[in-house]
XYZ file of C-alpha atoms in Angstrom:
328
model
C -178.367 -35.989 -125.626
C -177.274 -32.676 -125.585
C -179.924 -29.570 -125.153
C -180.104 -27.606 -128.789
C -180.792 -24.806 -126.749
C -177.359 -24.780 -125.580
C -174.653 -22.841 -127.871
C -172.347 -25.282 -129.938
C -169.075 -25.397 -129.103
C -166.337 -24.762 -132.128
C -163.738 -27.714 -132.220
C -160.314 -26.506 -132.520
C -159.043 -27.212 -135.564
C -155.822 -24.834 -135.377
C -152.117 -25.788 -136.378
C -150.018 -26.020 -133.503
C -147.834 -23.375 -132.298
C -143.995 -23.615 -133.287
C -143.106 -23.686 -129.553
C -145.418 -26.716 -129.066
C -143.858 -28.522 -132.523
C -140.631 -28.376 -130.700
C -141.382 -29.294 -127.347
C -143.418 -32.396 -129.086
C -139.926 -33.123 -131.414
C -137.548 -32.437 -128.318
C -139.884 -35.035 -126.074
C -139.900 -38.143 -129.050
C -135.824 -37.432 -129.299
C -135.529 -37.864 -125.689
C -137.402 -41.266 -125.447
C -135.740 -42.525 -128.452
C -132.255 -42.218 -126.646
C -133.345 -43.439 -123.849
C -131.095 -45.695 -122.025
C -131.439 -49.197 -122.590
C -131.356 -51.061 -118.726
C -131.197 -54.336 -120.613
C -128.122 -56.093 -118.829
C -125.599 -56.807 -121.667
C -123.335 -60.546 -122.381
C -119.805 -60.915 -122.635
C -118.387 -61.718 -125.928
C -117.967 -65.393 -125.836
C -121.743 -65.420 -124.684
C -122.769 -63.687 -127.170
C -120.803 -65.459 -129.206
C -122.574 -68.762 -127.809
C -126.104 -67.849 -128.032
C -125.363 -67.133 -131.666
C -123.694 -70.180 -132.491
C -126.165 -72.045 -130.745
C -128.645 -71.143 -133.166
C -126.641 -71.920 -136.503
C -127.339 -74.806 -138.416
C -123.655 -74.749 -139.854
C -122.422 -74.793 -135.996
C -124.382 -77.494 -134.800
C -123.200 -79.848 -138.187
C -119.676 -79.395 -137.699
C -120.222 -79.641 -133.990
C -121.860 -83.159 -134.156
C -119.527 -84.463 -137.212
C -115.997 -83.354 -134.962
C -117.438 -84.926 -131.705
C -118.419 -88.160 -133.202
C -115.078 -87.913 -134.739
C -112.987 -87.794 -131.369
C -115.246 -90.141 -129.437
C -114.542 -92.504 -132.302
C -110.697 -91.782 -131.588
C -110.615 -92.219 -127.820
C -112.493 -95.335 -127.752
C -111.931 -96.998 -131.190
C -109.737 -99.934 -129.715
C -112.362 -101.165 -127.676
C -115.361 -101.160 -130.355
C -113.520 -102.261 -133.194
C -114.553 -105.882 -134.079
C -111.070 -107.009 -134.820
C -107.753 -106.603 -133.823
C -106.011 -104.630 -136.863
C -103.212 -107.454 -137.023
C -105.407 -110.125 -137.527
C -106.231 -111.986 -140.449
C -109.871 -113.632 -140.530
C -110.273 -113.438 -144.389
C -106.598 -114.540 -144.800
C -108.037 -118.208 -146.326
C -110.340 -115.840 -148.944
C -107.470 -114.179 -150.098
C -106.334 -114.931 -154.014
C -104.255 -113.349 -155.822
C -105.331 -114.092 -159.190
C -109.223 -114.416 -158.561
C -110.286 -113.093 -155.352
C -107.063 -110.272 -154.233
C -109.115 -108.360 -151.914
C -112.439 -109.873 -150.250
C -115.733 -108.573 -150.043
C -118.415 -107.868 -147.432
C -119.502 -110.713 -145.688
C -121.087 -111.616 -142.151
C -119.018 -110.335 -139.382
C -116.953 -108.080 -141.711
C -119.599 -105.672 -143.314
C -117.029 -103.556 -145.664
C -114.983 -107.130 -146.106
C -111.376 -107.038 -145.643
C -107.647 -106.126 -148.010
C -105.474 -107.945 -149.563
C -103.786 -109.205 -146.436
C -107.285 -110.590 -144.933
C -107.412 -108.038 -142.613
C -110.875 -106.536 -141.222
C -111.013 -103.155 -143.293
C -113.715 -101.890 -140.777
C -111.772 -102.277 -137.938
C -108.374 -100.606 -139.586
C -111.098 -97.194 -140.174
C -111.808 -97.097 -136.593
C -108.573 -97.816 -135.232
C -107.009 -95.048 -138.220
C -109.350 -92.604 -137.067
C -107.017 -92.316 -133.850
C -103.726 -92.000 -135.759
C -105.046 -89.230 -137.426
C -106.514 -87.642 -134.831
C -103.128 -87.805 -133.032
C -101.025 -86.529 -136.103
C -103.563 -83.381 -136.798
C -103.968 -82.495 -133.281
C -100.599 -82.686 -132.243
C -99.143 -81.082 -135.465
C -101.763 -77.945 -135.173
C -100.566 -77.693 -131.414
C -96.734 -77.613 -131.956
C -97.814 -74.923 -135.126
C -99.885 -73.409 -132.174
C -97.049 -72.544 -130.342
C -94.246 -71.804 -132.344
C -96.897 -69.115 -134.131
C -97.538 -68.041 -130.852
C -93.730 -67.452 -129.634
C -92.707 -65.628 -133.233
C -95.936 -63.820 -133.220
C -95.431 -61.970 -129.668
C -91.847 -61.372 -130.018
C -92.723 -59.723 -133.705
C -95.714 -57.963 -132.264
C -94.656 -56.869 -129.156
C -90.896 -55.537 -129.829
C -91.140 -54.548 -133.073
C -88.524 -52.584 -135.221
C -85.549 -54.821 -136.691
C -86.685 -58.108 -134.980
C -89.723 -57.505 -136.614
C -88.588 -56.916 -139.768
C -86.262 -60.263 -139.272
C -88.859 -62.505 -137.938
C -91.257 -61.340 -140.960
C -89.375 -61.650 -143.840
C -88.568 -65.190 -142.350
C -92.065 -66.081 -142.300
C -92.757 -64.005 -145.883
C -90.102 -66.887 -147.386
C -92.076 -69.559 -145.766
C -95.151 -68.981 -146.844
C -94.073 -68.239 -150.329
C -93.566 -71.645 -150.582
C -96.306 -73.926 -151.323
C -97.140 -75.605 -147.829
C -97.355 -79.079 -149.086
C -93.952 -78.704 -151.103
C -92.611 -77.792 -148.173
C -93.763 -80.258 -145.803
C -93.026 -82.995 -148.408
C -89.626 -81.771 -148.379
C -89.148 -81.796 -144.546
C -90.134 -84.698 -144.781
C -88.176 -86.154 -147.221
C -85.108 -84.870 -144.785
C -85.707 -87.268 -141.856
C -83.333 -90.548 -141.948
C -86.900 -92.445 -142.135
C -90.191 -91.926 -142.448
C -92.551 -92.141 -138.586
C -95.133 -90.120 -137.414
C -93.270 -87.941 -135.206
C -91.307 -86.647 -138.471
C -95.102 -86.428 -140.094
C -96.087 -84.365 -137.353
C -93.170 -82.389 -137.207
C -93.112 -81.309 -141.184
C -96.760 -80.208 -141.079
C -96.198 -77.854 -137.507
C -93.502 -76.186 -139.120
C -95.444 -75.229 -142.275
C -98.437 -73.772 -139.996
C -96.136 -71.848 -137.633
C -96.060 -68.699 -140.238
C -99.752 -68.616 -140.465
C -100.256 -68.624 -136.422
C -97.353 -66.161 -136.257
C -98.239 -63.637 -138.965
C -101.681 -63.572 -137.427
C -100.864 -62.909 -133.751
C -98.179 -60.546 -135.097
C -101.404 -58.401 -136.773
C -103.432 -58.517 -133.968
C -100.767 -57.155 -131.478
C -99.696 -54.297 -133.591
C -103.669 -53.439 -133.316
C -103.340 -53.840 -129.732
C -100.262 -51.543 -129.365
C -102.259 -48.279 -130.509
C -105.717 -49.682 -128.493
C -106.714 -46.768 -125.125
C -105.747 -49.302 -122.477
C -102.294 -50.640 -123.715
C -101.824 -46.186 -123.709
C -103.491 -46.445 -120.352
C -101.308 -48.877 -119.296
C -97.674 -46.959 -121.093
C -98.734 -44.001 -119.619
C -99.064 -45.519 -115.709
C -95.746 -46.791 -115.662
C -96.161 -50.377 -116.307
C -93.481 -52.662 -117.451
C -93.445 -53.792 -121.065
C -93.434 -57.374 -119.743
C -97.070 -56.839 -117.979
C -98.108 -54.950 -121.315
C -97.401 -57.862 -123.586
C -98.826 -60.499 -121.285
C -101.489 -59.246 -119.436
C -102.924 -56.447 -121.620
C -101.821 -57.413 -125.599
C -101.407 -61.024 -125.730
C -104.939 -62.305 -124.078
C -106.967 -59.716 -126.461
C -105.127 -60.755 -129.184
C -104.869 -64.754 -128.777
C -108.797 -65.192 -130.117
C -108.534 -65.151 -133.679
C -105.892 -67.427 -133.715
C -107.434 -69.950 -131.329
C -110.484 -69.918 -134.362
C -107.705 -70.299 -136.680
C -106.103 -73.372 -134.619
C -109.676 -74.870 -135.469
C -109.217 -74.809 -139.079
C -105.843 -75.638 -139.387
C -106.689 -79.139 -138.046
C -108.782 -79.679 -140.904
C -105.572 -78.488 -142.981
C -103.666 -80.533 -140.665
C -105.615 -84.071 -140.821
C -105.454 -83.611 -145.188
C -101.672 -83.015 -145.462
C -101.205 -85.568 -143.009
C -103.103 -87.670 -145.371
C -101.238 -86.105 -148.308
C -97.877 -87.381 -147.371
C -98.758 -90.713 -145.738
C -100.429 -91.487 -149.216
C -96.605 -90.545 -150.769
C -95.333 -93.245 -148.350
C -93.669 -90.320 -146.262
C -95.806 -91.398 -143.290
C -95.531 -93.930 -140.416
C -94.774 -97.314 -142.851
C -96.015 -99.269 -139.447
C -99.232 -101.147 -141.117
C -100.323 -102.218 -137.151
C -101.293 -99.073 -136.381
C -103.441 -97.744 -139.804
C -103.884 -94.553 -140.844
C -106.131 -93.154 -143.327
C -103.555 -91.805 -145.879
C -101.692 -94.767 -145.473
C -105.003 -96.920 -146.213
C -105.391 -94.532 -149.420
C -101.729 -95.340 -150.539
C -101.990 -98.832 -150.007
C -105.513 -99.358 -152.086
C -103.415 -97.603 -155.405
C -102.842 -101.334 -156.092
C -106.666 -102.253 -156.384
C -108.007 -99.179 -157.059
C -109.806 -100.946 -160.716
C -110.435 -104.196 -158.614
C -111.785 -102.952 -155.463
C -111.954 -98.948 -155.438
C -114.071 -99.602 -152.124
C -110.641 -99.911 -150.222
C -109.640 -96.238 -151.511
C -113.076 -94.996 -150.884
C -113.725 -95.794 -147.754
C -110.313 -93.998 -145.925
C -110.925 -90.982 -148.221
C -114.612 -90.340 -147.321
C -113.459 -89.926 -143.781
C -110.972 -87.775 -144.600
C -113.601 -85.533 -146.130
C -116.006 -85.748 -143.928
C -113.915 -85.016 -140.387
C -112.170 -82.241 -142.679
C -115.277 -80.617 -143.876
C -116.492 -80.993 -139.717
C -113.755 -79.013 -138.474
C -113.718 -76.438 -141.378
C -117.785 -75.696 -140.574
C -116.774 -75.253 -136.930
C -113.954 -73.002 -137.379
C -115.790 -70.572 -139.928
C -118.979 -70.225 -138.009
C -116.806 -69.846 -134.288
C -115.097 -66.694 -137.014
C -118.475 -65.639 -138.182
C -119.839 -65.625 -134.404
C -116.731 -63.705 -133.080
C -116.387 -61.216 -135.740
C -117.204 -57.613 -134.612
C -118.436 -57.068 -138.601
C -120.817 -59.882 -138.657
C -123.090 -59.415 -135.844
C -126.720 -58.933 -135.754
């Protein structure tokens, strides 16, 4: 308790000087830019912890690996072999063409008494092969016209772009059904082949972009100004920075890839071998029973769409997670 004989003491109530404003405003400035010792991640972990977390990543994740695990070891868990014919005897033409589900053959069989369950599973490796392949032979030949555009420029870049301007203004599936339609007859390699050639302009106009942005970049300058050959430039410098967005675009294309595929093996442009089934060739096939059993056209194009739709959720979130504009 304090002694009221003692004199009270005024509390200070005055503004504070301009001089101490200042030094308080100078002292918040400094500990807002203070330096941040938080060690940082490299792009593709960054990238990873981000796509780790997306519930869009993790669905086309899961629906592709089931899909290629299905591929690789379809021969050995399919119930049948695809050339057999168990429901052969249930087979009628006039009252029973294609039978139904029954034990041992849950989604029943086609009109050759063939195990339809076992033809998916064994298909799903055709067309694995077909859109992989295809997107890889794009891959490269995108790749080769996309450096030489990018990194010599002037006329040959002019020649190889208006080259690829004519092929893309064609529609893609006109032009691989015309490719196609070249061959002496119809396989898979020539399947393969007429859907690589009609991704190669996408892959090379791509690369081609992200080089030019390369050429102008500080260490490509660096690198001019030091005396290194154009050679190292374009290959160790330009070509590894650049070779991202079209490994994300590789991803969807084999969506695009695995549904032309299907496109033209449904024309009848595809492998005609029925012992080794493929989806599109399944969906061509069931155009004879589609009012009888529509279950035989069904089935082949739900996997289509659902391996499609897979691939096309993994390749735009892998975009999403290494785009510069859509971080967080």
């Amino acid at each position: 308790m304090s002694d009221p004989t003692e004199p009270a003491v005024a509390e200070d109530t005055r503004r504070p000087s301009y001089g101490q404003r200042r030094r308080d405003r100078i002292d918040a400035l400094a500990q807002a830019g203070a330096v941040d010792d938080t060690p940082g991640v490299s792009l593709i972990r960054g990238a990873w912890l981000r796509l780790r977390r997306n519930p869009v990543f993790l669905t086309g994740a899961t629906i592709t690996l089931c899909f290629v695990v299905l591929a690789i070891i379809a021969p050995w868990i399919a119930p049948w072999d695809v050339t057999a014919r168990p429901l052969l005897d249930e087979v009628r033409p006039q009252s029973n063409p294609v039978p139904g589900p029954q034990p041992g053959h849950p989604l029943g069989g086609d009109d050759r008494g063939r195990d339809l369950l076992s033809r998916l599973i064994v298909g799903s490796r055709q067309t694995l092969i077909v859109g992989v392949f295809a997107t890889l032979f794009g891959l490269i030949g995108g790749v080769i016209l996309g450096t030489i555009a990018g990194a010599v420029g002037g006329g040959v870049d002019s020649l190889v772009m208006r080259i690829v301007d004519v092929m893309l203004s064609i529609p893609s599936l006109l032009l691989a059904f015309t490719i196609a339609s070249l061959a002496r007859s119809p396989s898979q390699w020539t399947l393969i082949v007429s859907i690589a050639i009609i991704q190669i302009p996408i892959f090379a106009r791509l690369l081609r972009g992200s080089m030019l942005a390369q050429r102008s970049s500080d260490h490509v300058l660096a690198a001019r100004s030091l005396g290194v050959k154009r050679r190292a430039i374009v290959f160790r410098h330009m070509l590894p920075n650049s070779i991202g967005p079209v490994i994300v675009q590789a991803t969807l294309s084999l969506a695009v890839a695995i549904i032309d595929a299907a496109a033209l093996s449904f024309l009848g442009l595809g492998n005609p071998d029925q012992r080794q089934p493929e989806w599109g060739q399944m969906l061509g096939l069931a155009q004879r029973y589609i009012s009888e059993a529509p279950h035989l056209a069904f089935y082949p194009a739900g996997c289509i769409i659902v391996v499609a739709l897979g691939f096309t959720l993994m390749g735009e979130s892998l975009r999403e997670a290494l785009d510069p504009k859509t971080r967080r």
